[in-house]
Short mmCIF file of C-alpha atoms in Angstrom, two decimals:
data_model
loop_
_atom_site.label_atom_id
_atom_site.label_comp_id
_atom_site.label_asym_id
_atom_site.label_seq_id
_atom_site.Cartn_x
_atom_site.Cartn_y
_atom_site.Cartn_z
CA MET A 29 104.93 104.42 101.18
CA THR A 30 107.00 105.93 99.82
CA ALA A 31 106.38 108.93 98.48
CA PRO A 32 109.16 111.55 99.60
CA ALA A 33 108.74 114.44 102.42
CA GLU A 34 107.21 116.74 100.02
CA GLN A 35 105.02 113.98 100.17
CA GLY A 36 108.39 114.51 101.40
CA SER A 37 108.58 111.94 100.75
CA ALA A 38 110.42 110.09 98.55
CA GLY A 39 110.90 106.11 99.86
CA SER A 40 111.86 108.42 101.69
CA ALA A 41 112.60 111.38 99.20
CA THR A 42 112.48 114.34 101.42
CA ALA A 43 113.94 116.59 98.91
CA ARG A 44 112.44 120.37 99.18
CA PRO A 45 110.58 122.46 95.59
CA VAL A 46 113.14 124.00 93.45
CA PRO A 47 112.81 126.37 90.92
CA ALA A 48 113.54 125.48 87.54
CA ASP A 49 116.07 127.62 85.15
CA ALA A 50 114.57 126.73 81.78
CA SER A 51 116.89 128.87 79.82
CA GLY A 52 119.59 125.82 80.93
CA ASP A 53 117.31 123.02 81.20
CA PRO A 54 117.88 120.48 79.31
CA GLY A 55 114.18 118.28 80.14
CA SER A 56 112.01 121.25 78.78
CA ASP A 57 112.33 123.54 75.87
CA ALA A 58 111.68 127.19 76.81
CA SER A 59 111.02 128.86 73.23
CA SER A 60 108.21 125.88 73.65
CA GLY A 61 107.07 125.29 76.65
CA ARG A 62 107.16 121.90 75.81
CA LEU A 63 108.73 119.57 78.74
CA GLY A 64 111.53 116.61 76.89
CA ALA A 65 111.31 113.33 77.41
CA GLY A 66 113.52 113.10 79.80
CA VAL A 67 110.47 114.90 82.52
CA TRP A 68 108.08 112.10 81.26
CA THR A 69 110.54 108.98 81.18
CA ALA A 70 111.27 110.91 85.24
CA LEU A 71 107.47 110.62 85.68
CA VAL A 72 106.85 107.60 84.07
CA VAL A 73 109.54 106.62 86.66
CA VAL A 74 108.24 107.99 90.09
CA TYR A 75 104.55 107.11 88.86
CA VAL A 76 105.11 103.09 88.25
CA VAL A 77 108.03 102.29 91.05
CA TRP A 78 106.34 104.53 93.52
CA GLY A 79 103.28 102.82 93.14
CA SER A 80 104.49 99.20 92.42
CA THR A 81 106.47 100.11 96.35
CA TYR A 82 102.70 99.03 97.90
CA LEU A 83 103.56 96.04 96.02
CA ALA A 84 106.60 95.30 97.16
CA ILE A 85 105.74 95.68 100.92
CA ARG A 86 103.01 93.02 100.77
CA ILE A 87 105.01 90.70 99.43
CA ALA A 88 108.58 91.50 101.05
CA VAL A 89 106.51 90.75 104.01
CA GLU A 90 105.20 87.50 103.89
CA THR A 91 108.18 85.88 105.32
CA MET A 92 110.08 89.18 106.60
CA PRO A 93 109.01 91.37 109.87
CA SER A 94 107.58 94.41 110.22
CA PHE A 95 109.71 97.08 111.33
CA LEU A 96 113.23 94.91 110.78
CA SER A 97 111.74 94.19 107.48
CA ALA A 98 111.50 98.49 106.25
CA ALA A 99 115.34 98.85 108.51
CA ALA A 100 117.43 96.64 106.49
CA ARG A 101 115.56 98.63 103.93
CA PHE A 102 116.31 101.94 104.96
CA LEU A 103 119.53 101.53 106.52
CA THR A 104 120.96 99.55 102.91
CA ALA A 105 119.86 102.59 101.25
CA GLY A 106 120.00 105.25 103.29
CA LEU A 107 124.78 104.06 103.17
CA LEU A 108 124.46 103.57 99.23
CA LEU A 109 122.96 106.65 99.48
CA ALA A 110 125.20 108.57 101.61
CA GLY A 111 128.52 107.20 100.09
CA PHE A 112 127.28 108.55 96.87
CA VAL A 113 127.50 111.89 98.19
CA ALA A 114 130.58 110.96 99.64
CA VAL A 115 132.00 109.14 96.20
CA ARG A 116 131.10 112.54 94.11
CA HIS A 117 131.61 115.78 96.59
CA GLY A 118 133.54 114.60 99.45
CA ARG A 119 133.41 114.69 102.77
CA ASP A 120 131.60 118.52 102.81
CA GLY A 121 128.77 116.84 100.79
CA LEU A 122 127.41 114.82 103.58
CA ARG A 123 128.22 118.49 105.76
CA VAL A 124 125.82 119.31 107.98
CA ASP A 125 125.65 121.08 111.72
CA ALA A 126 124.32 119.52 115.20
CA ARG A 127 121.17 121.07 114.72
CA GLN A 128 120.41 120.10 110.95
CA LEU A 129 121.38 116.03 111.78
CA GLY A 130 118.69 116.41 114.93
CA SER A 131 115.61 118.63 111.44
CA ALA A 132 117.11 115.53 109.57
CA ALA A 133 116.59 112.73 111.52
CA LEU A 134 113.21 114.17 112.84
CA VAL A 135 111.86 114.27 110.04
CA GLY A 136 113.32 110.23 109.44
CA LEU A 137 112.30 109.34 112.07
CA LEU A 138 108.41 111.04 111.00
CA LEU A 139 107.89 109.70 107.61
CA LEU A 140 109.91 106.36 108.00
CA THR A 141 110.21 104.78 110.78
CA GLY A 142 106.54 106.31 112.05
CA GLY A 143 104.49 107.02 108.37
CA ASN A 144 106.40 103.46 106.49
CA GLY A 145 107.25 101.72 109.55
CA LEU A 146 103.48 101.83 110.30
CA VAL A 147 102.36 101.03 106.59
CA VAL A 148 104.84 98.26 106.46
CA LEU A 149 103.36 96.54 109.66
CA GLY A 150 99.28 96.92 108.26
CA GLU A 151 100.02 95.29 104.82
CA THR A 152 100.48 92.16 107.42
CA SER A 153 96.84 92.07 107.08
CA VAL A 154 95.86 95.08 104.16
CA PRO A 155 95.36 94.69 100.55
CA SER A 156 98.43 96.67 99.38
CA GLY A 157 95.86 98.44 96.64
CA LEU A 158 94.04 99.52 99.92
CA ALA A 159 96.93 100.24 101.61
CA ALA A 160 98.15 102.39 99.43
CA LEU A 161 94.96 104.37 99.00
CA LEU A 162 94.18 104.63 102.45
CA VAL A 163 97.79 106.07 102.07
CA ALA A 164 96.16 108.94 98.80
CA ALA A 165 94.70 111.03 102.05
CA VAL A 166 98.21 112.49 103.07
CA PRO A 167 97.54 115.83 100.86
CA ILE A 168 93.83 115.31 103.53
CA TRP A 169 95.94 115.78 106.58
CA MET A 170 98.69 118.89 104.83
CA VAL A 171 95.12 120.45 104.69
CA LEU A 172 94.28 120.54 108.42
CA LEU A 173 97.78 121.08 109.78
CA THR A 174 98.10 123.86 108.07
CA ALA A 175 94.73 125.43 108.49
CA ALA A 176 95.81 124.48 112.23
CA GLY A 177 98.93 126.23 111.99
CA GLY A 178 97.42 129.10 111.64
CA GLU A 179 96.86 129.96 107.22
CA ARG A 180 92.60 129.60 106.53
CA PRO A 181 92.07 126.67 104.06
CA ARG A 182 90.29 127.82 100.60
CA ARG A 183 86.05 126.30 100.83
CA ALA A 184 87.92 124.35 97.92
CA GLU A 185 90.66 122.72 100.02
CA LEU A 186 88.04 122.25 102.63
CA ALA A 187 85.78 120.19 100.41
CA GLY A 188 88.18 118.25 99.12
CA VAL A 189 88.99 117.36 103.19
CA LEU A 190 85.35 115.66 103.40
CA LEU A 191 85.35 114.68 100.65
CA GLY A 192 88.82 112.05 101.53
CA LEU A 193 86.69 111.99 104.67
CA VAL A 194 84.28 110.98 103.57
CA GLY A 195 86.69 108.13 100.86
CA LEU A 196 88.05 107.01 103.93
CA ALA A 197 85.08 105.99 105.99
CA VAL A 198 83.95 103.87 103.06
CA LEU A 199 87.62 102.10 102.84
CA SER A 200 86.73 101.29 106.32
CA ALA A 201 83.90 99.34 106.28
CA PRO A 202 85.49 96.35 105.36
CA ALA A 203 87.35 96.43 109.39
CA ILE A 204 84.83 97.64 110.18
CA GLY A 205 82.21 94.91 109.33
CA GLY A 206 85.18 92.29 109.86
CA SER A 207 87.13 91.48 106.75
CA ILE A 208 90.45 93.15 106.99
CA ALA A 209 91.10 93.12 110.30
CA PRO A 210 90.94 96.92 112.07
CA ALA A 211 93.89 96.73 113.32
CA GLY A 212 96.22 97.32 109.41
CA VAL A 213 93.58 99.90 108.82
CA VAL A 214 94.26 101.50 111.77
CA ALA A 215 98.24 101.69 111.67
CA ILE A 216 97.93 102.80 108.40
CA ILE A 217 95.99 105.48 108.48
CA CYS A 218 97.89 107.08 111.66
CA ALA A 219 101.21 106.50 109.83
CA THR A 220 99.28 108.72 106.59
CA LEU A 221 98.51 111.16 110.00
CA THR A 222 102.63 110.71 111.17
CA TRP A 223 103.51 110.80 107.27
CA ALA A 224 101.68 114.09 106.76
CA SER A 225 103.72 115.34 110.01
CA GLY A 226 107.20 115.18 108.59
CA SER A 227 106.17 116.44 105.32
CA PHE A 228 104.47 119.27 107.11
CA ALA A 229 107.76 119.76 109.95
CA SER A 230 110.66 119.74 106.41
CA LYS A 231 109.12 122.71 105.41
CA ARG A 232 109.27 124.82 109.00
CA ILE A 233 113.06 123.63 110.47
CA ARG A 234 116.64 123.94 108.97
CA MET A 235 116.96 121.29 106.84
CA PRO A 236 119.96 120.17 105.43
CA GLY A 237 121.01 122.50 101.74
CA ASN A 238 122.61 118.98 99.83
CA VAL A 239 118.34 116.74 99.22
CA LEU A 240 120.29 113.54 98.66
CA ALA A 241 122.43 114.07 101.76
CA SER A 242 119.14 114.87 103.87
CA SER A 243 117.88 112.09 102.51
CA ALA A 244 121.19 109.72 103.21
CA TYR A 245 120.28 111.33 106.40
CA GLN A 246 116.76 110.45 106.85
CA MET A 247 116.68 106.89 106.13
CA LEU A 248 119.26 106.93 108.44
CA ALA A 249 117.64 107.28 111.34
CA GLY A 250 114.02 106.66 110.06
CA GLY A 251 115.78 103.49 109.34
CA LEU A 252 117.64 103.27 113.44
CA GLY A 253 114.13 103.47 114.25
CA ASP A 254 112.15 100.81 112.45
CA LEU A 255 115.11 98.43 114.12
CA LEU A 256 114.46 99.68 117.39
CA ILE A 257 111.20 99.61 117.31
CA GLY A 258 111.08 95.51 116.09
CA LEU A 259 113.21 94.46 118.87
CA ALA A 260 111.03 96.30 121.37
CA ARG A 261 108.34 94.03 119.81
CA GLY A 262 111.22 90.71 119.57
CA GLU A 263 110.74 90.18 115.88
CA GLU A 264 114.38 88.94 115.60
CA ARG A 265 112.82 85.86 117.81
CA GLY A 266 113.23 83.39 115.42
CA LEU A 267 114.12 84.40 112.70
CA ARG A 268 116.56 82.66 109.51
CA PRO A 269 117.41 83.76 106.68
CA GLY A 270 117.32 81.45 105.39
CA ASP A 271 112.78 81.16 105.88
CA VAL A 272 112.76 84.21 103.59
CA SER A 273 111.64 82.86 100.64
CA THR A 274 113.10 83.96 97.05
CA ARG A 275 109.79 86.37 96.36
CA SER A 276 110.65 87.90 99.83
CA TRP A 277 113.84 88.59 98.63
CA LEU A 278 113.97 90.14 95.69
CA ALA A 279 110.79 92.96 96.90
CA LEU A 280 112.96 93.65 99.04
CA ALA A 281 115.74 94.06 97.61
CA PHE A 282 113.31 96.10 94.50
CA LEU A 283 112.95 98.37 97.15
CA VAL A 284 115.53 98.71 97.80
CA VAL A 285 116.86 99.98 94.68
CA PHE A 286 114.58 101.04 93.06
CA GLY A 287 111.72 102.30 95.33
CA SER A 288 114.49 104.36 97.45
CA LEU A 289 116.87 105.18 95.24
CA VAL A 290 115.64 105.44 91.66
CA ALA A 291 112.02 106.58 92.20
CA PHE A 292 113.58 109.38 94.53
CA THR A 293 116.55 110.34 92.21
CA ALA A 294 114.02 110.48 89.09
CA TYR A 295 112.09 112.40 92.07
CA ALA A 296 114.27 114.57 92.73
CA TRP A 297 115.76 116.02 89.17
CA LEU A 298 111.72 116.17 88.04
CA LEU A 299 111.34 118.88 90.83
CA ARG A 300 114.08 120.99 89.00
CA ALA A 301 113.19 120.05 86.09
CA ALA A 302 109.48 120.02 85.03
CA PRO A 303 106.73 122.26 86.83
CA LEU A 304 105.78 121.70 90.41
CA THR A 305 102.22 121.54 89.61
CA LEU A 306 103.07 118.34 86.69
CA VAL A 307 104.87 116.45 89.77
CA ALA A 308 102.45 116.83 92.24
CA THR A 309 100.14 114.83 90.33
CA TYR A 310 102.08 111.13 91.87
CA ALA A 311 100.21 111.37 94.83
CA TYR A 312 96.83 110.82 92.83
CA VAL A 313 98.40 108.36 90.76
CA ASN A 314 99.96 106.04 92.70
CA PRO A 315 97.44 104.07 94.19
CA VAL A 316 95.92 103.57 90.84
CA VAL A 317 98.43 101.58 90.23
CA ALA A 318 98.87 100.30 93.21
CA VAL A 319 95.28 99.13 93.27
CA LEU A 320 95.69 97.53 89.95
CA LEU A 321 99.20 95.65 89.94
CA GLY A 322 97.61 94.05 93.23
CA TRP A 323 95.21 92.35 91.77
CA LEU A 324 96.51 92.00 88.68
CA VAL A 325 99.93 89.94 90.54
CA LEU A 326 98.39 88.92 94.13
CA ALA A 327 94.90 88.90 93.28
CA GLU A 328 94.07 90.87 95.35
CA PRO A 329 89.99 92.14 95.51
CA LEU A 330 88.50 95.28 94.04
CA THR A 331 85.55 94.94 95.99
CA GLY A 332 82.53 97.54 96.09
CA PRO A 333 84.00 99.71 99.07
CA THR A 334 87.77 99.17 97.83
CA LEU A 335 86.63 100.90 94.10
CA LEU A 336 84.06 103.19 95.64
CA GLY A 337 86.20 104.86 98.79
CA GLY A 338 88.93 105.21 96.65
CA ALA A 339 87.28 106.89 93.52
CA VAL A 340 85.98 108.64 96.38
CA VAL A 341 89.68 109.47 98.67
CA VAL A 342 91.34 110.37 95.08
CA ALA A 343 88.77 112.40 94.00
CA GLY A 344 89.43 114.96 97.43
CA VAL A 345 92.79 114.55 96.70
CA CYS A 346 92.50 116.02 93.41
CA LEU A 347 90.32 118.45 94.99
CA VAL A 348 93.09 119.78 96.82
CA VAL A 349 96.50 119.56 94.49
CA SER A 350 93.99 121.71 92.29
CA VAL A 351 93.94 123.84 94.65
CA SER A 352 96.92 124.05 95.58
CA ARG A 353 98.18 124.18 92.19
CA GLY A 354 96.54 127.41 91.00
CA SER A 355 97.82 129.08 93.87
CA ALA A 356 101.44 128.20 92.64
CA ARG A 357 101.20 129.85 89.29
CA LYS A 358 99.47 132.90 90.42
CA PRO A 359 102.64 135.54 91.49
CA ALA A 360 102.84 136.60 94.63
CA ARG A 361 101.42 140.71 94.61
CA LYS A 362 103.59 140.90 97.53
CA PRO A 363 107.05 139.50 97.62
CA ASP A 364 108.19 140.22 100.92
CA ARG A 365 104.93 139.20 102.13
CA LYS A 366 104.35 135.41 100.72
CA SER A 367 102.37 133.70 102.30
CA ALA A 368 102.72 130.29 104.12
CA ARG A 369 101.74 128.41 101.05
CA GLU A 370 103.88 130.63 98.44
CA SER A 371 107.22 129.32 101.20
CA ASP A 372 106.85 125.65 101.05
CA LEU A 373 107.19 126.08 97.49
CA GLU A 374 110.23 127.51 97.24
CA PRO A 375 113.58 125.85 98.55
CA ASP A 376 115.52 125.26 101.83
CA ARG A 377 118.41 128.21 101.98
CA GLY A 378 119.04 127.01 105.67
#
């Protein structure tokens, strides 16, 4: 799982949506409303790279322990991102107070230890395409968490949730039948709940104002969490770097550079240069990319339950996202009394 907290996500990306200024944005044409080539290039990067991270995770865990490989990914990416912020903005770019640091650490643990770490663990026994389809349910859990927070979901959102749950049941059928390890499916479903919880929390607690610094702290916290769990599981026992295959090392490097740095940067830029409604489409494009790559590269079977359940889940997510997109287009009648859903579309001012 590499979507940001606003999926929240980057790899870990938890960049917050920032309203684009069309008049000064190189990615769009304010006079015609058209989007520039830069926007579409960045969008393709997010579609393809984040969709391909499921394949890369599957290859990495062929010869690497699950949580330790996740720890290596996020600690390396976090240090590189922190170094970039320090070079570009100086120490002030990384300066946060104790509350902001604690918030970033909490979100990082939820997203990258509980969320991504459990996905990596699940992919030791679950095909990458199936894992991506299960992860596609995150927006569905977000609707339920929002409802638990006191905001009544729309009927169309509830319909999307029900569709998604039906799809998850169909996707889980092979595990019930014994053809796929049930523990792996359960781990990934738990990962989606944890990821959604981290995304939900990131919108309601005081996070660092600098998006890149916030993501760096989240990666470092999540990486440390993965490291501690990996050591507690004894994953370091018998681990020898020489036993790790070349393709697993390459997959890990891909996850660090492209999954956690390049794609996140593209996503963070998109939030400023393109409509949020367009950026949100990654939630149902990534699984399609992951399924196709798993089939093409690893010859993962496209079974009936996978195709049917995946289609139902994606349909449910499309319905949920489309409702949110329609809500985002409507201006608030009373700006001083915005709903929680509208507030979630605004940048963090804390």
